[in-house]
GROMACS .gro file of C-alpha atoms in nm:
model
  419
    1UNK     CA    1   0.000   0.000   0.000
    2UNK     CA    2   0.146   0.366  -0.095
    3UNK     CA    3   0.197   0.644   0.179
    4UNK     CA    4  -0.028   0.917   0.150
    5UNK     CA    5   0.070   1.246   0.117
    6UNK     CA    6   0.091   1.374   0.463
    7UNK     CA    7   0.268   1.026   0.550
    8UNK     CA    8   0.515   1.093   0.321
    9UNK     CA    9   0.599   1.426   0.388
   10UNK     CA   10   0.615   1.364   0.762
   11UNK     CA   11   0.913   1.119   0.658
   12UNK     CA   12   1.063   1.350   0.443
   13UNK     CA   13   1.122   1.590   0.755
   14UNK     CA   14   1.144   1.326   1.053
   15UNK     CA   15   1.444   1.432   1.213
   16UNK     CA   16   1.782   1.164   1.263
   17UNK     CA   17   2.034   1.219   1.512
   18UNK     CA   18   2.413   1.250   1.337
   19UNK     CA   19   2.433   1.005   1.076
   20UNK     CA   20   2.674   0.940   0.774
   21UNK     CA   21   2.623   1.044   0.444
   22UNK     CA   22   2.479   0.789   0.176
   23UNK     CA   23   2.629   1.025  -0.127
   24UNK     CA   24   2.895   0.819  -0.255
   25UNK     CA   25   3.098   1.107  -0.385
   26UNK     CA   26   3.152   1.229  -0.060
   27UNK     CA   27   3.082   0.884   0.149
   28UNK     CA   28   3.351   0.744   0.421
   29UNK     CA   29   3.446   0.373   0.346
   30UNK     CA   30   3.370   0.183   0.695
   31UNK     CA   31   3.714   0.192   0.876
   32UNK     CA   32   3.651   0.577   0.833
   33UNK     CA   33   3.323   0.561   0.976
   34UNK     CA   34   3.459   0.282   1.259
   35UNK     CA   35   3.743   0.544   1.384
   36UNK     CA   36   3.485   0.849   1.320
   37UNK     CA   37   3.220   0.684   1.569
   38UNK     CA   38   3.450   0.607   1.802
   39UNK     CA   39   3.596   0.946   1.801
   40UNK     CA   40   3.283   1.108   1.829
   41UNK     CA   41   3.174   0.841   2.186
   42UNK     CA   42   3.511   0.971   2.300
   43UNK     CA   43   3.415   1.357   2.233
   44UNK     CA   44   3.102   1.312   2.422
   45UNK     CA   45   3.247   1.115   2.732
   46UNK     CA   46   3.497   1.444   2.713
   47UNK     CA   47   3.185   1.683   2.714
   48UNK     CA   48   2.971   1.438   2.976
   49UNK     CA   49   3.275   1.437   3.217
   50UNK     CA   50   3.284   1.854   3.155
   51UNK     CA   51   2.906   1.941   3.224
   52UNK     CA   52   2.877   2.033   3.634
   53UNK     CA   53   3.252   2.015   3.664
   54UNK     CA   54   3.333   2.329   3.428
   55UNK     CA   55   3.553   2.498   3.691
   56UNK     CA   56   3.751   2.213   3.821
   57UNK     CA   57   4.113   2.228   3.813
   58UNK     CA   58   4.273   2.522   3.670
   59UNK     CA   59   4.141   2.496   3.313
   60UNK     CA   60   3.835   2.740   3.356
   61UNK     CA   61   4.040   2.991   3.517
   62UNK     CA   62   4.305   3.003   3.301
   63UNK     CA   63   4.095   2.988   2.936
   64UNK     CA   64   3.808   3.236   2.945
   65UNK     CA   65   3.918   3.606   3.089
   66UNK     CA   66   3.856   3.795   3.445
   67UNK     CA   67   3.564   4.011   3.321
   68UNK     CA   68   3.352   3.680   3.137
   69UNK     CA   69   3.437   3.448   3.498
   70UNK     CA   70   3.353   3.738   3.685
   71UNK     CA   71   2.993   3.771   3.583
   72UNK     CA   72   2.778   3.476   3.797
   73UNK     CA   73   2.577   3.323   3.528
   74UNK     CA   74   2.916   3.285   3.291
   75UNK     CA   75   3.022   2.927   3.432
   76UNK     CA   76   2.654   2.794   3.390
   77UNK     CA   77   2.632   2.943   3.016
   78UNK     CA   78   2.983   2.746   2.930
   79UNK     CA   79   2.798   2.446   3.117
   80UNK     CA   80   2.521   2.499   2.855
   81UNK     CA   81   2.759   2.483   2.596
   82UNK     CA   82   2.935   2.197   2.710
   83UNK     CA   83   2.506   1.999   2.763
   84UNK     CA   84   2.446   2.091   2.396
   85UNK     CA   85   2.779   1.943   2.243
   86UNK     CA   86   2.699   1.607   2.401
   87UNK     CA   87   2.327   1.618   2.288
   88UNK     CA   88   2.476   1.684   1.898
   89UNK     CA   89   2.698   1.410   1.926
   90UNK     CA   90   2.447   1.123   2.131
   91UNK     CA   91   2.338   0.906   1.847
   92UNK     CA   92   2.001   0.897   2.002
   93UNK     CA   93   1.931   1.236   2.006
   94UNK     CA   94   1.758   1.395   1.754
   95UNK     CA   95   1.778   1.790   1.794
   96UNK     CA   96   2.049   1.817   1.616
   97UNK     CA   97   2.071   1.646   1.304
   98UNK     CA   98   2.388   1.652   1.097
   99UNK     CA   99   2.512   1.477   0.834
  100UNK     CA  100   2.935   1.337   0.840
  101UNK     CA  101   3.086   1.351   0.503
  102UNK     CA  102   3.469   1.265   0.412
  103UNK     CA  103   3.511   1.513   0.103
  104UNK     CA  104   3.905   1.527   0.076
  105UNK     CA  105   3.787   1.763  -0.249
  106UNK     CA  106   3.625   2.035  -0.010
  107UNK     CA  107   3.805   2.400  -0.032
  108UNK     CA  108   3.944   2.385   0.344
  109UNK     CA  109   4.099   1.969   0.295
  110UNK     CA  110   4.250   2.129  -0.038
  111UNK     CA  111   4.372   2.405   0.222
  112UNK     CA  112   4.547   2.116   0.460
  113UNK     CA  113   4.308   2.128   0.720
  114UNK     CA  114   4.191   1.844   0.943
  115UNK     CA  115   3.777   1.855   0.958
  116UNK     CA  116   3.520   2.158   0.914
  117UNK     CA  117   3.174   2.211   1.004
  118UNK     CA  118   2.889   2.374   0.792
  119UNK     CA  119   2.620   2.471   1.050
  120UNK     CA  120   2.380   2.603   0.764
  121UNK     CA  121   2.408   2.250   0.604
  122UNK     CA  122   2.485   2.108   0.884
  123UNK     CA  123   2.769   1.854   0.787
  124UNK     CA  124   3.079   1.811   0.949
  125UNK     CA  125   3.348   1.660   0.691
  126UNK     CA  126   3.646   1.513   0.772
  127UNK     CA  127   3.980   1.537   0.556
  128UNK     CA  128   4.191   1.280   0.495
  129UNK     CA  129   4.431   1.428   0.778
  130UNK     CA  130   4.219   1.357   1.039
  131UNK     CA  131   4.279   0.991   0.934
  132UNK     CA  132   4.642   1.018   0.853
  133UNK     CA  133   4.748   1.327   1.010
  134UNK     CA  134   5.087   1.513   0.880
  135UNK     CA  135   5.153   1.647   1.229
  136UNK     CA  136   5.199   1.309   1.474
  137UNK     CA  137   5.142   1.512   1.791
  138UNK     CA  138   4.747   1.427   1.661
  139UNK     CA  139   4.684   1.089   1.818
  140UNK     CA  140   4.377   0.889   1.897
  141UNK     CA  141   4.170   0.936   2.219
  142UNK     CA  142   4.296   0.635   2.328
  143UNK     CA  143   4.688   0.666   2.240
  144UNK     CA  144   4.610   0.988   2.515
  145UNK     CA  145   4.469   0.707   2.753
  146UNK     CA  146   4.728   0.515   2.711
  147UNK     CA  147   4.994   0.776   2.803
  148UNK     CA  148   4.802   0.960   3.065
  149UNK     CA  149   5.118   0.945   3.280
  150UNK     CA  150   5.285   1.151   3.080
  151UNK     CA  151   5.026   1.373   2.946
  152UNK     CA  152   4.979   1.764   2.982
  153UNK     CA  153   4.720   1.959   2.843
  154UNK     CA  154   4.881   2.060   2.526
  155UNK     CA  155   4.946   1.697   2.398
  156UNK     CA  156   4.595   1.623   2.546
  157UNK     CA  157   4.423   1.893   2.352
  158UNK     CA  158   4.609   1.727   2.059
  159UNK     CA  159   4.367   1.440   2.005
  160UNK     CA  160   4.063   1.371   1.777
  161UNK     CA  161   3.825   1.424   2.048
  162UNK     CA  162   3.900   1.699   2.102
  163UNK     CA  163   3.929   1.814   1.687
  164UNK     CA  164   3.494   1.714   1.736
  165UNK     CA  165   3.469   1.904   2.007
  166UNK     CA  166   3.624   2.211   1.867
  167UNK     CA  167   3.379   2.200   1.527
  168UNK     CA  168   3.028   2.160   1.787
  169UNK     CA  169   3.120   2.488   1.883
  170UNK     CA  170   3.119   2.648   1.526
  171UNK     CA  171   2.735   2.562   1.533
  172UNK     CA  172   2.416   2.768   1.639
  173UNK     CA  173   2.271   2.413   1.850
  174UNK     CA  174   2.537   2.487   2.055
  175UNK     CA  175   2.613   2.815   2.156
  176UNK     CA  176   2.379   3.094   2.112
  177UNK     CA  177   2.309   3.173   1.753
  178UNK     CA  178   2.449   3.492   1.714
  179UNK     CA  179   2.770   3.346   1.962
  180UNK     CA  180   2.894   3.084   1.708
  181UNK     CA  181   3.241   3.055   1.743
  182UNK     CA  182   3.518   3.162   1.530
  183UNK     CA  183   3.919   3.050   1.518
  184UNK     CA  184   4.034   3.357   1.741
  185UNK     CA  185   4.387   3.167   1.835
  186UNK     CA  186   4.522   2.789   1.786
  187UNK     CA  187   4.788   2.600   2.054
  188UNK     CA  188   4.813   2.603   2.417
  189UNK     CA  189   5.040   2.970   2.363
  190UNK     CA  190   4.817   3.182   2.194
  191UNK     CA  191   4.501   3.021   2.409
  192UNK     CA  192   4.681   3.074   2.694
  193UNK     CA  193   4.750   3.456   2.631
  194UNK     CA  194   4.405   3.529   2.449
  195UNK     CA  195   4.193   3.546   2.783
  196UNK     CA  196   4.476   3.800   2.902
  197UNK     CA  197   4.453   4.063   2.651
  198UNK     CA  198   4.792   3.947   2.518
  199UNK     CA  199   4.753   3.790   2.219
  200UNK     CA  200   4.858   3.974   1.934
  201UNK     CA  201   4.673   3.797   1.631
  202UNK     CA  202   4.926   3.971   1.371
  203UNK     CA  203   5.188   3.700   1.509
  204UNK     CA  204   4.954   3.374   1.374
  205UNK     CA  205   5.128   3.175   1.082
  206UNK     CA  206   4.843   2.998   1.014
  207UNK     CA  207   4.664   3.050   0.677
  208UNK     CA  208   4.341   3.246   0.791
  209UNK     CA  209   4.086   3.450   0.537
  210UNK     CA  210   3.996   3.670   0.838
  211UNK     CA  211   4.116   3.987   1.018
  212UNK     CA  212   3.950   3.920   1.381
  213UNK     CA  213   4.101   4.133   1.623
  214UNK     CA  214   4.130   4.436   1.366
  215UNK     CA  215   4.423   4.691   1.412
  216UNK     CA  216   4.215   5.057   1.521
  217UNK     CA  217   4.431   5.215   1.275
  218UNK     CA  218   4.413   4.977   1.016
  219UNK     CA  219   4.127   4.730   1.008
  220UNK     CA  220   4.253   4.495   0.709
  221UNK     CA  221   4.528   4.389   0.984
  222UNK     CA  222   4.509   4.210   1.298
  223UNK     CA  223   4.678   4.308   1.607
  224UNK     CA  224   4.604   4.263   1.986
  225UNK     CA  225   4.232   4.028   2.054
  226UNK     CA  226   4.053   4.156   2.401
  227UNK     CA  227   3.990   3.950   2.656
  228UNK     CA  228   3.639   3.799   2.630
  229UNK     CA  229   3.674   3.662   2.264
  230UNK     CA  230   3.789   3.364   2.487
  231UNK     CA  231   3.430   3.327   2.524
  232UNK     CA  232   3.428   3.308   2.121
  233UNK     CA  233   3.715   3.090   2.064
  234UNK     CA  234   3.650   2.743   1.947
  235UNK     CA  235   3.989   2.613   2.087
  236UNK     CA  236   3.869   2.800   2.433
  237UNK     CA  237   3.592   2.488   2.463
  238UNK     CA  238   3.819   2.179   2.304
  239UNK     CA  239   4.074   2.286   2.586
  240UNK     CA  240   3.832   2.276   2.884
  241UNK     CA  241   3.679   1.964   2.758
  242UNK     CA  242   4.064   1.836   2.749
  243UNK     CA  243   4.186   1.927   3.069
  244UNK     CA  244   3.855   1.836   3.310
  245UNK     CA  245   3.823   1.529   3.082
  246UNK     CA  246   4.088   1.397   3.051
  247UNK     CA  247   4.173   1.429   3.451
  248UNK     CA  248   3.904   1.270   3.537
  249UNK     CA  249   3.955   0.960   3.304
  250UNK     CA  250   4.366   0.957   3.416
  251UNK     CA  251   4.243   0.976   3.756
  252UNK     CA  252   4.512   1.248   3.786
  253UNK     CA  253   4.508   1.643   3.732
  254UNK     CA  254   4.651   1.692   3.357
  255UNK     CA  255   4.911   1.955   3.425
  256UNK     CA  256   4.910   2.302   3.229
  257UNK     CA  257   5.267   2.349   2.979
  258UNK     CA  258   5.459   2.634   3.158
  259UNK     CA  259   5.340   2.941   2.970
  260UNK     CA  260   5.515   3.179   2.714
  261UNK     CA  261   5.768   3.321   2.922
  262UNK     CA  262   5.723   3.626   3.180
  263UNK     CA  263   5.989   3.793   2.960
  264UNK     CA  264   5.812   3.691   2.614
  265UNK     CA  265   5.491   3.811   2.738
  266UNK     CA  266   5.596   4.172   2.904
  267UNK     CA  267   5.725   4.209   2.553
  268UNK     CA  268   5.437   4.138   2.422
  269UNK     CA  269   5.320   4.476   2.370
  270UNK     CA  270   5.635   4.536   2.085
  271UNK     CA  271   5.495   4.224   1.922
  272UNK     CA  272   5.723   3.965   2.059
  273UNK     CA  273   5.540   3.685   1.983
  274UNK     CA  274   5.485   3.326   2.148
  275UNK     CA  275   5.639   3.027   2.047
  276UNK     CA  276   5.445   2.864   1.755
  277UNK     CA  277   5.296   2.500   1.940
  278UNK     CA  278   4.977   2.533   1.729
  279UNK     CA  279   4.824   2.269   1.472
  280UNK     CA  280   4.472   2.471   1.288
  281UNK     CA  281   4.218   2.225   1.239
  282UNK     CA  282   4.042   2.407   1.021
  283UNK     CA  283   3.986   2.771   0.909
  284UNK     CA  284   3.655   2.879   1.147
  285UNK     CA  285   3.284   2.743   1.065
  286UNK     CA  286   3.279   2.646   0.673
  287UNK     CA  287   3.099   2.920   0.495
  288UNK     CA  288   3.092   2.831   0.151
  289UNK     CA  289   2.704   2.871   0.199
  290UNK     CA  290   2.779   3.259   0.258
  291UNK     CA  291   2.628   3.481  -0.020
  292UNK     CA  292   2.884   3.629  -0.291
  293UNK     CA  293   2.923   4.029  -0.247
  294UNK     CA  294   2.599   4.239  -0.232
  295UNK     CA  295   2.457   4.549  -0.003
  296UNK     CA  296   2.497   4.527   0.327
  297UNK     CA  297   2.279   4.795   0.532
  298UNK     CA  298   2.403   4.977   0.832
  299UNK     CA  299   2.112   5.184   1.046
  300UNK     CA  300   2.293   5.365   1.327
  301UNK     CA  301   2.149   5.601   1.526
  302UNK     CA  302   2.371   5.860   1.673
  303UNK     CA  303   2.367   5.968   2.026
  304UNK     CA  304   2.479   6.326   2.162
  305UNK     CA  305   2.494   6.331   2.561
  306UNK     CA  306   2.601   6.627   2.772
  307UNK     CA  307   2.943   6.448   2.869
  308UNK     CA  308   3.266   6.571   2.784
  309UNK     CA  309   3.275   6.637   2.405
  310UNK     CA  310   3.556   6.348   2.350
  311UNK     CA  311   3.328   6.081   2.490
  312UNK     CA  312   2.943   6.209   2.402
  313UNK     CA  313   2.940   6.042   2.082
  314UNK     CA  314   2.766   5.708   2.083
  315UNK     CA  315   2.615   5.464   1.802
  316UNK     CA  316   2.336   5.209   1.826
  317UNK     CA  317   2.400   5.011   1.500
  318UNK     CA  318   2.237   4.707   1.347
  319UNK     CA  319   2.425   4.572   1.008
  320UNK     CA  320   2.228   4.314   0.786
  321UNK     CA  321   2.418   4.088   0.478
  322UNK     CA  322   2.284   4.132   0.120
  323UNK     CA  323   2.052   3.813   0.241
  324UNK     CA  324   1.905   3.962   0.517
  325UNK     CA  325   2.068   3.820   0.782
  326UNK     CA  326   2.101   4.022   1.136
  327UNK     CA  327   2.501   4.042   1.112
  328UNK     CA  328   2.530   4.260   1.460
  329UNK     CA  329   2.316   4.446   1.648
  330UNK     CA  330   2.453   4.679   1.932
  331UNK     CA  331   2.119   4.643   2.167
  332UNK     CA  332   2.042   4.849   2.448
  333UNK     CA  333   2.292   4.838   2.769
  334UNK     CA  334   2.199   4.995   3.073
  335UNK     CA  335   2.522   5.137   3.155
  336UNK     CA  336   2.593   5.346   2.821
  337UNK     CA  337   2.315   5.434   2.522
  338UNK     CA  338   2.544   5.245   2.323
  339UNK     CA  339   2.906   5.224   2.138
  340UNK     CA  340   3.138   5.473   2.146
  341UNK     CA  341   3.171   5.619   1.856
  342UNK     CA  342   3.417   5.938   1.879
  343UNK     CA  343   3.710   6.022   1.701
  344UNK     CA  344   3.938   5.901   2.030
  345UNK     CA  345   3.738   5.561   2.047
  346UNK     CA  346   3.710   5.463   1.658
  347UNK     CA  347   3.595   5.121   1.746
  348UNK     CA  348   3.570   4.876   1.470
  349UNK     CA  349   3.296   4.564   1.441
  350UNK     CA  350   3.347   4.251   1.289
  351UNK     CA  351   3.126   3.978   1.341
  352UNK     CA  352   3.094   3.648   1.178
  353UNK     CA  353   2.955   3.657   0.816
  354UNK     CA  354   3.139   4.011   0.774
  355UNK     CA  355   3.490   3.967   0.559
  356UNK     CA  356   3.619   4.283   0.764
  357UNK     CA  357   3.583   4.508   1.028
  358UNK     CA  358   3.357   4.846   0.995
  359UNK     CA  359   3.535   5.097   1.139
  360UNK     CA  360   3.302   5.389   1.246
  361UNK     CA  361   3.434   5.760   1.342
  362UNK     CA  362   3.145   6.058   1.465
  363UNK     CA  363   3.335   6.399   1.455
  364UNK     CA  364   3.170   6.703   1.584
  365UNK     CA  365   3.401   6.908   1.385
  366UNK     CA  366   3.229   6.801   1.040
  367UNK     CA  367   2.910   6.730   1.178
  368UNK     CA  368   2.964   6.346   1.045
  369UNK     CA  369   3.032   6.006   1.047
  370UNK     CA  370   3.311   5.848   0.888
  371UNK     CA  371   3.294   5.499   0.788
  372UNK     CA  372   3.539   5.261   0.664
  373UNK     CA  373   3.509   4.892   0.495
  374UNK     CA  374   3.781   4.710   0.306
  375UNK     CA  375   3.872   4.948   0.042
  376UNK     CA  376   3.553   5.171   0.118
  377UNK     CA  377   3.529   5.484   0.303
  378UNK     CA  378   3.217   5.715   0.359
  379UNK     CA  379   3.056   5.957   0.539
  380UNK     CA  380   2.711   5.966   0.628
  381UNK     CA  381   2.691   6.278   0.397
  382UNK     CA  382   2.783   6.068   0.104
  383UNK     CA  383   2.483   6.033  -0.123
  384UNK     CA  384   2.668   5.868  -0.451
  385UNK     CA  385   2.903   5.535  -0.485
  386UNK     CA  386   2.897   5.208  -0.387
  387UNK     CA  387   2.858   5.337  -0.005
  388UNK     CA  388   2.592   5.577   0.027
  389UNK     CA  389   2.400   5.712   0.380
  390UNK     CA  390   2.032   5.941   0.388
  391UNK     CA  391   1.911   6.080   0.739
  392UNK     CA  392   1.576   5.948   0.854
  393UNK     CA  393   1.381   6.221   1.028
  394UNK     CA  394   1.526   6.573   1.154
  395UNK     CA  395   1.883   6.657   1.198
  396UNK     CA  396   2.000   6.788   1.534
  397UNK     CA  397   2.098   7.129   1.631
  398UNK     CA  398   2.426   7.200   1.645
  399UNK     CA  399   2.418   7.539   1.766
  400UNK     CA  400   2.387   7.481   2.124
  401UNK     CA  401   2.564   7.263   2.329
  402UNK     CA  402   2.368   6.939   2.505
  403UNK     CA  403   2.276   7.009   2.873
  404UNK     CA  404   2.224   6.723   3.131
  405UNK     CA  405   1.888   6.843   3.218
  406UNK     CA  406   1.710   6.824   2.866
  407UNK     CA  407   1.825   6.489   2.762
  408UNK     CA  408   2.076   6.359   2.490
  409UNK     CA  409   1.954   6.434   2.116
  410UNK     CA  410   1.984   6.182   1.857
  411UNK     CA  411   1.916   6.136   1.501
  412UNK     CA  412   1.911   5.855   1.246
  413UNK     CA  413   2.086   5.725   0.929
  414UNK     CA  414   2.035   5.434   0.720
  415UNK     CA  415   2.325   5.347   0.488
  416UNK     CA  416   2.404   5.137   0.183
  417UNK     CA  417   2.776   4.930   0.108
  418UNK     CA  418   2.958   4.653  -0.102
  419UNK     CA  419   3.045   4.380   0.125
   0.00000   0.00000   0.00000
């Protein structure tokens, strides 16, 4: 007897938990998917072991910065994360379901890398290096086990497990969906000095097709990452999940490397840079899916308060891709009205799905707003170009200054750019 419609197309959309592809082009033979399944029980038993036990040892501490541990609810959200990893990779659970492919033709396994993970598509593909690896400090789960005498948290970090535990984090399921991670740093080294404001991304070797932490003077360059894109930083998680792990399965704390020297690091600041101990996995979440170069929209409304004229500029901004998508949005704090935006601060944004950072300058001299993207640069008096801006409403009035007791005045642009 033949399904009827609705029968059918309720098996059409009847969720699996991870499964392998059945695409023969991109399918792994079955010692692949033997060594892939084990890999992945291993990754979970890391995350199992790490949920309720997130600040044991010295891991927690020592990986995310000050400011994130010092806020209460922090340690519970990386608990969260830590839940949702092991519900993507239980083979019974179905709320995330993602397909394992072992495409040695993909972009980032022509690239060298070891696995990637495509949240929109959600696949997670494996190169032949994950198999086979070039680098032989990348070992098994079990050739860790089997050492755990001798084991510290770098080599431990160094295993398969922990590879699968560093792509869950590049997905919406598990982090927050506007919080997926990105590749901020790579090795013990540059993890180690990322939570301290001391990682100077300019130093990374490793093949990258983003600027992160973008230089205030010159966003196509990266220089020094703050503090709390720990909280971003796939290799943040995979080192956690590591350390607690792997403790508790040795039955014995896993020791931290001694750090990049006291001398190394007070240099820091002239770009002395750490010791390269890294091996990249991969190059961030796989974004093939991203849509080619568009308009990107920018509405920002400015902010005037009665402070001291070289901090009374402020910006509440909300940036959308040429396909809609929400690429940051600055919110409302309740400390400040919003970003700094004066000609001392000249912050610049960069979020993931943007190819660079936005830097964005408010001068009371001109009376403007100075933007610049890539090879772009604007004003929000520009009306012609590839980068364009039109107020919304009624301009302010610049001919008195703001007083405290009338309120901060504001007014509001929407503007137009290639990205």
């Amino acid at each position: 007897m033949g399904l009827g419609l609705s029968e059918a197309n309720s098996l059409k959309i009847q969720k699996r938990a991870w499964h392998f592809t059945t695409d023969q082009n991109v399918q792994c033979n079955q010692e692949r998917q033997d060594t892939i399944t084990t890999e992945i029980k291993h990754a979970k038993e890391l995350a199992d072991q790490t949920v309720g036990h997130v600040e044991d040892g010295e891991y927690y501490t020592n990986f995310f910065s000050q400011n994130l541990r010092d806020n209460p609810s922090f340690a519970g959200k990386v608990d969260d994360i830590y839940k949702k990893v092991s519900k993507m990779l239980d083979e019974n659970n179905k709320d995330y379901d993602f397909e394992i492919t072992c495409d040695n033709k993909s972009q980032m396994c022509k690239d060298g890398f070891y696995a990637h993970m495509n949240d929109k598509k959600k696949r997670m593909n494996f190169c032949d290096s994950f198999f086979t690896p070039p680098d032989p400090r990348l070992q098994s789960h079990q050739e860790k086990l089997d050492k755990c005498d001798q084991l510290d948290l770098r080599d431990a970090q160094f295993s398969r497990s922990a590879i699968i535990i560093h792509e869950c984090t590049h997905t919406a399921f598990a982090m927050d969906p506007d919080e997926r991670t990105l590749d901020y740093a790579y090795g013990y080294n540059a993890n180690y000095l990322l939570p301290r404001d001391q990682f100077d991304r300019s130093c990374a070797k490793w093949k990258t097709r983003r600027v992160l932490c973008p230089d205030a003077n010159d966003p196509k360059k990266d220089s020094f990452c703050k503090g709390e894109k720990s909280a971003e930083n796939a290799d943040t998680y995979s080192f956690v999940a590591a350390g607690v792990g792997f403790s508790k399965l040795c039955k014995r704390d896993i020791p931290l490397p001694a750090p990049p020297s006291a001398k190394r690091a007070a240099q820091l600041q002239k770009r002395a840079c750490p010791a390269d101990d890294w091996i990249q996995w991969d190059d961030g979440p796989d974004e093939e899916e991203s849509a080619e170069s568009g308009t990107c929209k920018l509405d920002i409304t400015e902010i005037w308060t009665c402070e001291h004229p070289t901090v009374n500029l402020y910006g509440r901004m909300t940036i959308t891709s040429p396909d809609g998508t929400v690429l940051y949005n600055t919110g409302r704090g309740t400390s400040a009205p919003g970003v700094k935006i004066g000609d001392e601060q000249r912050p610049v944004i960069q979020k993931e799905g943007m190819s660079h950072g936005l830097q964005v300058i408010a001068q009371h001299t001109n009376d403007y707003i100075q933007f610049y993207y890539d090879d772009l640069a604007w004003t929000t008096g520009t009306t012609e170009g590839p980068a364009t801006c039109k107020l919304v409403g009624d301009n302010w009035d610049t001919s008195t200054p703001v007083e405290c007791n009338s309120g901060a005045r504001t007014r509001q642009f929407e503007c137009k750019y290639t990205c």
